[in-house]
PDB file of C-alpha atoms in Angstrom:
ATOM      1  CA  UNK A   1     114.009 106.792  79.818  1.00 49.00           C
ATOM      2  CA  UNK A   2     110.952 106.326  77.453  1.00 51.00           C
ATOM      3  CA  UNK A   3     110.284 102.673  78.341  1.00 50.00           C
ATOM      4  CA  UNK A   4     109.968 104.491  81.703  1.00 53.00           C
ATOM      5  CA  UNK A   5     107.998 107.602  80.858  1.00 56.00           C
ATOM      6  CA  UNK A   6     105.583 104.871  79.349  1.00 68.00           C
ATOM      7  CA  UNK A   7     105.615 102.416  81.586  1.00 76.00           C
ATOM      8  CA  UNK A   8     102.153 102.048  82.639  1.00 78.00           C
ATOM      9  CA  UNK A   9     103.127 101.450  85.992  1.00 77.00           C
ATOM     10  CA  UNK A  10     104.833 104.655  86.693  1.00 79.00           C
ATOM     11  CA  UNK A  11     101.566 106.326  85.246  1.00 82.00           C
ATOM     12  CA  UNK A  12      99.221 104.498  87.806  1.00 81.00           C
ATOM     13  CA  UNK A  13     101.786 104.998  90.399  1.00 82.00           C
ATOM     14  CA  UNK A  14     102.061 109.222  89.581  1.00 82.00           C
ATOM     15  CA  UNK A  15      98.022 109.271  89.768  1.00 83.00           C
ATOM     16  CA  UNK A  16      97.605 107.046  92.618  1.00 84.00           C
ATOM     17  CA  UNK A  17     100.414 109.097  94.729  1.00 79.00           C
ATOM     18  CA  UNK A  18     103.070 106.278  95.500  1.00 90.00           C
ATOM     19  CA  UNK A  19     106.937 107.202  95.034  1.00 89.00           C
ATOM     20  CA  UNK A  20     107.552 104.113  92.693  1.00 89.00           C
ATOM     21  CA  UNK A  21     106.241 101.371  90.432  1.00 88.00           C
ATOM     22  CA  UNK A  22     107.442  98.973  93.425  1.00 91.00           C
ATOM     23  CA  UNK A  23     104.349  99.966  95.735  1.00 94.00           C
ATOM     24  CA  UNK A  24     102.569  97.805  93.152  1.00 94.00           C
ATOM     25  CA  UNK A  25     104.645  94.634  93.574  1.00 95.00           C
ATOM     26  CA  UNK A  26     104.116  95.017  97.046  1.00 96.00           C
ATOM     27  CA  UNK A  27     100.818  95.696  96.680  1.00 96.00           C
ATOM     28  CA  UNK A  28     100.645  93.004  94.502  1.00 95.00           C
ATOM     29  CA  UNK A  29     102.121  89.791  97.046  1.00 97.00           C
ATOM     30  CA  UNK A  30     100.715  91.239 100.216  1.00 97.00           C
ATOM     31  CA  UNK A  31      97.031  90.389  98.109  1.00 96.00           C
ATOM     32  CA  UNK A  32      97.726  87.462  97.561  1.00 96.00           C
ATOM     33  CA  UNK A  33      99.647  86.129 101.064  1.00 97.00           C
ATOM     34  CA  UNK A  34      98.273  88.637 103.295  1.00 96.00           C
ATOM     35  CA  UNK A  35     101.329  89.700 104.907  1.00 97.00           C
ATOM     36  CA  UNK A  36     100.659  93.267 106.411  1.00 98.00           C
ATOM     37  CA  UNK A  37      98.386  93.655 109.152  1.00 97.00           C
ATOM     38  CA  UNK A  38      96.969  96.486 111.154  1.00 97.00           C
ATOM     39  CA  UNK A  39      99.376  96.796 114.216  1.00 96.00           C
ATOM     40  CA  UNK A  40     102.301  95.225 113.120  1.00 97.00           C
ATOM     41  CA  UNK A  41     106.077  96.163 113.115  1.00 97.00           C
ATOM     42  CA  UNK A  42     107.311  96.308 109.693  1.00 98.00           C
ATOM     43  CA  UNK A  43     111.093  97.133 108.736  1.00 97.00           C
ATOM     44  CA  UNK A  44     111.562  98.400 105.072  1.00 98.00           C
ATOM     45  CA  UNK A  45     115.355  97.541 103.594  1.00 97.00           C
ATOM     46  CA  UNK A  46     116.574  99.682 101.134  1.00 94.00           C
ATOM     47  CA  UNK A  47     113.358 101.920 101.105  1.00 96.00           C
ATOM     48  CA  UNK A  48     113.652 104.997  99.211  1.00 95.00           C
ATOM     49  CA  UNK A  49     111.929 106.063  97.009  1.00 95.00           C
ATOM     50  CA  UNK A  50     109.199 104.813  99.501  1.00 96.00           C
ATOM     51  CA  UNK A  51     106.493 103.113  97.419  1.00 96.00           C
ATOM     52  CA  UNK A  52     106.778  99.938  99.600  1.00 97.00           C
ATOM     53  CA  UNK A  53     107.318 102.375 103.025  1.00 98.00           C
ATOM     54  CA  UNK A  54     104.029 103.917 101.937  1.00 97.00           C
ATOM     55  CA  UNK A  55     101.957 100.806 101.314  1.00 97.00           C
ATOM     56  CA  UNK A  56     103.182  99.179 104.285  1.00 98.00           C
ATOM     57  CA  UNK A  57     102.428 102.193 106.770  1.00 98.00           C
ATOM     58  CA  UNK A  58      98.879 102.426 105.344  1.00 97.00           C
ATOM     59  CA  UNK A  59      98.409  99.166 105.859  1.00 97.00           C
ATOM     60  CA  UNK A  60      99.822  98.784 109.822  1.00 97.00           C
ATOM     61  CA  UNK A  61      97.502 101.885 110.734  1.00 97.00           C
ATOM     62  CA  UNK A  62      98.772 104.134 113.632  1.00 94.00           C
ATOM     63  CA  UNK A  63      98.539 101.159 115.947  1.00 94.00           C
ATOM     64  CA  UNK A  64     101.666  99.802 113.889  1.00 95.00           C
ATOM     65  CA  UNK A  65     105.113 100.975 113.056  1.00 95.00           C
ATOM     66  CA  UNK A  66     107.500 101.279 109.944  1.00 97.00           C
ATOM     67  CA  UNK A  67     110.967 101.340 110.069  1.00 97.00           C
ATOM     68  CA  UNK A  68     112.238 102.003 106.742  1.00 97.00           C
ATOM     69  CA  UNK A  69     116.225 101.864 105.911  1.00 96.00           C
ATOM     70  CA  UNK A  70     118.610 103.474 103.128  1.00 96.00           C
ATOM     71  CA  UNK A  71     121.823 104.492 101.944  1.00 93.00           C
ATOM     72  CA  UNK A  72     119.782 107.457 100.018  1.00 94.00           C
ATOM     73  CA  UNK A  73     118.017 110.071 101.831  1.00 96.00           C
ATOM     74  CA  UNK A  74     114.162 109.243 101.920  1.00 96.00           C
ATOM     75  CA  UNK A  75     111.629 112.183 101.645  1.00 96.00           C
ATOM     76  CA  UNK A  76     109.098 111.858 104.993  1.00 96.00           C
ATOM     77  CA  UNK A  77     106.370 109.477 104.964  1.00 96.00           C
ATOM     78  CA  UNK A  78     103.565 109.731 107.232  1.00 94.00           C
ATOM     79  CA  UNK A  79     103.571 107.045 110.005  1.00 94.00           C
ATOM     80  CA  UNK A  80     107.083 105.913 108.848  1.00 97.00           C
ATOM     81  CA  UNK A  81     110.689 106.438 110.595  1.00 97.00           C
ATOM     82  CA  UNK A  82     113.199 106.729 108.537  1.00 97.00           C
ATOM     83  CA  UNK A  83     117.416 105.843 109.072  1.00 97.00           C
ATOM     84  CA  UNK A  84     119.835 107.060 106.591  1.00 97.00           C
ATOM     85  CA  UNK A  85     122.640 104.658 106.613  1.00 94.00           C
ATOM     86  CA  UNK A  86     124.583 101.563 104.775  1.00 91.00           C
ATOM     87  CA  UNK A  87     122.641  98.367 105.995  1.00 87.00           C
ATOM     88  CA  UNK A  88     125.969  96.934 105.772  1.00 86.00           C
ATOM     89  CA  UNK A  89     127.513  98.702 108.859  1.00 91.00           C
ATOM     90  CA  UNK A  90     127.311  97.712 111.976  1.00 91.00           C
ATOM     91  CA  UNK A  91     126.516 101.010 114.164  1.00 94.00           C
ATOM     92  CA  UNK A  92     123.179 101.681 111.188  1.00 92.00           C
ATOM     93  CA  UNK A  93     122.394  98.183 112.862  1.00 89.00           C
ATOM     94  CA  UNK A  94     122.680  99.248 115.797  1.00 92.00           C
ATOM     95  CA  UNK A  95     120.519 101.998 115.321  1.00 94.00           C
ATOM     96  CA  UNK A  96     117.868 100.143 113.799  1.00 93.00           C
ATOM     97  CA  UNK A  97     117.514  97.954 116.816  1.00 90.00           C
ATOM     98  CA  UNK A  98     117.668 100.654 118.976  1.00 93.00           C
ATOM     99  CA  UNK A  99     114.794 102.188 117.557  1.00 92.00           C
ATOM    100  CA  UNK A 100     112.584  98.792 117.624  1.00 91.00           C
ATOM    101  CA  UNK A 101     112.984  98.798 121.417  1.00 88.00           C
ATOM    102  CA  UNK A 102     112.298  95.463 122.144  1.00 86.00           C
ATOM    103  CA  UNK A 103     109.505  94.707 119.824  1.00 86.00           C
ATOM    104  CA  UNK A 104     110.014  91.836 118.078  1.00 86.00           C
ATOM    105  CA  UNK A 105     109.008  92.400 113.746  1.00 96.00           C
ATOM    106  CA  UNK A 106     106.290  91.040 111.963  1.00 98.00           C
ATOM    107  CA  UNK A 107     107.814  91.706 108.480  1.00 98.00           C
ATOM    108  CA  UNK A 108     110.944  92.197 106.826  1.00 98.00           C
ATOM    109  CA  UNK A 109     110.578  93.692 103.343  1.00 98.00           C
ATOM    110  CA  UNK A 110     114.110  94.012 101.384  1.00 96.00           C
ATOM    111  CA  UNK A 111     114.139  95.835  97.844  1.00 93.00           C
ATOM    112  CA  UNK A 112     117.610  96.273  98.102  1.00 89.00           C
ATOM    113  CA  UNK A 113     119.877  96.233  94.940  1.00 83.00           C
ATOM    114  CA  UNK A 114     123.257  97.172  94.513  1.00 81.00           C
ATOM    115  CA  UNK A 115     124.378  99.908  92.497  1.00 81.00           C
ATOM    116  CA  UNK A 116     125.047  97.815  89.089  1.00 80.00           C
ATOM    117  CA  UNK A 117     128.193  97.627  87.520  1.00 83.00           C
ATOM    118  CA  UNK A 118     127.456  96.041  84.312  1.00 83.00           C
ATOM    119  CA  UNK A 119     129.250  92.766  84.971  1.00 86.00           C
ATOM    120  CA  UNK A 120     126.683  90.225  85.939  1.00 84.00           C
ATOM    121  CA  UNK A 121     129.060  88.046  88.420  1.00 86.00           C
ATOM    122  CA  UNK A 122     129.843  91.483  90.255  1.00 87.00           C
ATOM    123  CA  UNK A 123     126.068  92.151  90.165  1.00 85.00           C
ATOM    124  CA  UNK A 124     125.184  89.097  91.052  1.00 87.00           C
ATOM    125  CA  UNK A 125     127.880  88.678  94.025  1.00 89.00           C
ATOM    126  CA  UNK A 126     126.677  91.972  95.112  1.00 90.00           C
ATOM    127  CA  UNK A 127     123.227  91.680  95.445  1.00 90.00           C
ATOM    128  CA  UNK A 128     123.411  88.202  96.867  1.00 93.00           C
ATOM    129  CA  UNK A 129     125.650  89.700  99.979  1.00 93.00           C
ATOM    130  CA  UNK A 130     122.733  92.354 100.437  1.00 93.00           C
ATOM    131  CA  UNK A 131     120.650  89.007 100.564  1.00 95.00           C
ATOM    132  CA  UNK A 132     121.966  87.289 102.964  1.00 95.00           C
ATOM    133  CA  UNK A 133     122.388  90.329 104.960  1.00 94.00           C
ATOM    134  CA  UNK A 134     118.598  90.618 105.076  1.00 96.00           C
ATOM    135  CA  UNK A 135     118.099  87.156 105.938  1.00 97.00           C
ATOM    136  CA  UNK A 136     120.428  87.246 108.666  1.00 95.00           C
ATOM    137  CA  UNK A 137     118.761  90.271 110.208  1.00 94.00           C
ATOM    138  CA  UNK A 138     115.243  88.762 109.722  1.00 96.00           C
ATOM    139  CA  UNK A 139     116.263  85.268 111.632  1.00 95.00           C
ATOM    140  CA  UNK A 140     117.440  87.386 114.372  1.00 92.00           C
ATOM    141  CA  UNK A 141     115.095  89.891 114.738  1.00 93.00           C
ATOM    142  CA  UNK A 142     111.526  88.053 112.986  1.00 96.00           C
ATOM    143  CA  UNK A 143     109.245  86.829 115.717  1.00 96.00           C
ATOM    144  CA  UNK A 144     108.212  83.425 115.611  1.00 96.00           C
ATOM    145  CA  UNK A 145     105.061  83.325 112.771  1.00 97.00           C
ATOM    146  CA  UNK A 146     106.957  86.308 110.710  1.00 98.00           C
ATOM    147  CA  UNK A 147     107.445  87.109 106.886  1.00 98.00           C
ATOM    148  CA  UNK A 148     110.328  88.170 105.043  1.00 98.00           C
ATOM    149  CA  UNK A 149     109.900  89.349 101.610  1.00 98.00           C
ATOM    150  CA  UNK A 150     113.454  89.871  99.736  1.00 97.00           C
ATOM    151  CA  UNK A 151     114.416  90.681  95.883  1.00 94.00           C
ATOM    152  CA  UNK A 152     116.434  88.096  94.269  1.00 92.00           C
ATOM    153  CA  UNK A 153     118.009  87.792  90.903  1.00 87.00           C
ATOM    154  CA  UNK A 154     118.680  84.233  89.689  1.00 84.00           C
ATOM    155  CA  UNK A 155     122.420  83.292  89.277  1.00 84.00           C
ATOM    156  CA  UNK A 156     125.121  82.145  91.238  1.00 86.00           C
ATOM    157  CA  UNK A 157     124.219  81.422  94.758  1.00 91.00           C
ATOM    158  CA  UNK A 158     120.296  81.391  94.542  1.00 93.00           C
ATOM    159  CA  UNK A 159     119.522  77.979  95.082  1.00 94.00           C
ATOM    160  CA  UNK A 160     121.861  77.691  97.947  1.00 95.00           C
ATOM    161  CA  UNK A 161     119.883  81.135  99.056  1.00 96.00           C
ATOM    162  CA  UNK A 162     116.860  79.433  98.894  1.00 96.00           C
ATOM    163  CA  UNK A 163     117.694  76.240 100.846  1.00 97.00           C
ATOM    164  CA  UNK A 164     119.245  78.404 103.297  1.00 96.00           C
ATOM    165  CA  UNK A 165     116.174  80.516 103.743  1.00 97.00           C
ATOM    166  CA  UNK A 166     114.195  76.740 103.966  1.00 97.00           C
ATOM    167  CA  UNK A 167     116.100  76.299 106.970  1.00 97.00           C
ATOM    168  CA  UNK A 168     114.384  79.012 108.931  1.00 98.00           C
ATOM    169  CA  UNK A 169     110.918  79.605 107.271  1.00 98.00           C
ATOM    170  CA  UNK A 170     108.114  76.874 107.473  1.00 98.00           C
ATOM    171  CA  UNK A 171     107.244  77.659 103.817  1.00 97.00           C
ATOM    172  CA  UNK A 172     109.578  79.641 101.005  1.00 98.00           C
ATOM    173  CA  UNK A 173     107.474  80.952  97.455  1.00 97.00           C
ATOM    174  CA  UNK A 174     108.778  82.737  94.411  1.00 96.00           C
ATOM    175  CA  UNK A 175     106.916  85.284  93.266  1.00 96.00           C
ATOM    176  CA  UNK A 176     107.312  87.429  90.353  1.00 93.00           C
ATOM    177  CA  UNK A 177     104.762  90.377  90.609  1.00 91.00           C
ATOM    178  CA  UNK A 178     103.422  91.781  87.287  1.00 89.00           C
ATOM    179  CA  UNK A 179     104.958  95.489  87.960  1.00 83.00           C
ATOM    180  CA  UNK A 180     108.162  93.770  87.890  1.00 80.00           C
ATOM    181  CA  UNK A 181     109.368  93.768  84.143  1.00 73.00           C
ATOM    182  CA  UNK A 182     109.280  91.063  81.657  1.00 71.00           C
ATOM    183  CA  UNK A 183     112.959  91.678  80.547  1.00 72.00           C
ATOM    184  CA  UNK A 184     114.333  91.924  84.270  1.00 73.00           C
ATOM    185  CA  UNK A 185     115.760  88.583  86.210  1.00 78.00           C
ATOM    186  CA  UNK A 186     114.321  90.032  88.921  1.00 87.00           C
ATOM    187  CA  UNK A 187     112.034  88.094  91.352  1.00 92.00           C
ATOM    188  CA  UNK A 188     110.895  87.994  95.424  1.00 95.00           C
ATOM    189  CA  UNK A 189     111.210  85.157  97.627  1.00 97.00           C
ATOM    190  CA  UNK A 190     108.890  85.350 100.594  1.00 98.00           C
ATOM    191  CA  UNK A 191     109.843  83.245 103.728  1.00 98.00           C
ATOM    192  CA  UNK A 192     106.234  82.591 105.589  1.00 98.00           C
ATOM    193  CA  UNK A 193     106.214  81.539 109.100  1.00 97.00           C
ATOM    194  CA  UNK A 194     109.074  81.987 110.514  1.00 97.00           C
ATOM    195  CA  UNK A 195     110.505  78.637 112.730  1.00 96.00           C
ATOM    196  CA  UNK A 196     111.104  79.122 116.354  1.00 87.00           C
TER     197      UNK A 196
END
């Protein structure tokens, strides 16, 4: 709780007005690959608190649209619409694609993490199914030229992730933002261009 209290990122983040530390990993890798544009159809996996919800609707402008996702209710964000529901099921799916009508995304951004257990080849198991659940969504839904953004954490199953994800994205990066901690395994792969 005090590494938290301290963290310097949850400071900025309480005076800047974002719901998390995470707006500023997003904030972060859309600097430096310029994934969010004005206009564009986002959809936000796992999304609540809503830091990454609220960078992302800033940055599509009223001409775009966020769709933001979560098991856990999600306090209203301007410019955002928000589904309360396991990504896992098939009628939240459903939903989801329901309320894209027909437009085809630009972005995919998944900061979704199980609830951890404390046994790392649970974890791992766990958060790698939440993965590939992303991916699959994104290679059906992406339009051609589109981004998808997903938290990984290295173990079992990653490199197999990432030549999977090689298979459907032009170019694949790591990046590991400097909000995310030191201490955490945590890191973001980023699929760019998406393959026809």
């Amino acid at each position: 709780m005090q590494e938290h209290v301290s963290d310097p990122y949850v400071q900025r983040a309480q005076k800047d007005g974002y719901r998390s530390r995470a707006a500023y990993k997003l904030l972060e890798i859309d600097e430096r690959d310029k994934l969010i544009k004005p206009g564009m159809v986002v959809v936000d996996l796992g999304a609540t608190p809503g830091g990454w919800s609220q960078v992302a609707a800033a940055k599509v402008g009223r001409a775009g649209k966020v769709i933001a996702l979560d098991l856990l209710p999600l306090q209203p964000i301007a410019g955002v619409e928000f589904i309360l529901g396991d990504f896992r099921e098939d009628s939240v799916l459903v939903q989801l694609e329901e309320r894209l009508g027909g437009k085809q995304i630009g972005l995919v951004i998944s900061d979704m993490a199980p609830n951890m257990s404390g046994i790392d080849m649970t974890d791992q198991a766990r958060a790698m199914h939440l993965a590939e659940l992303a991916l699959d969504f994104s290679v059906r839904h992406l339009q051609p030229g589109g981004a998808f953004l997903v938290k990984m954490f290295q173990g079992t199953g990653f490199e197999d992730y990432v030549k999977l994800m090689r298979g459907h994205f032009a170019r694949v990066v790591t990046r590991k933002p400097k909000a995310s901690r030191d201490r955490s395994s945590e890191l973001y792969l980023l699929g760019l261009e998406k393959l026809e």
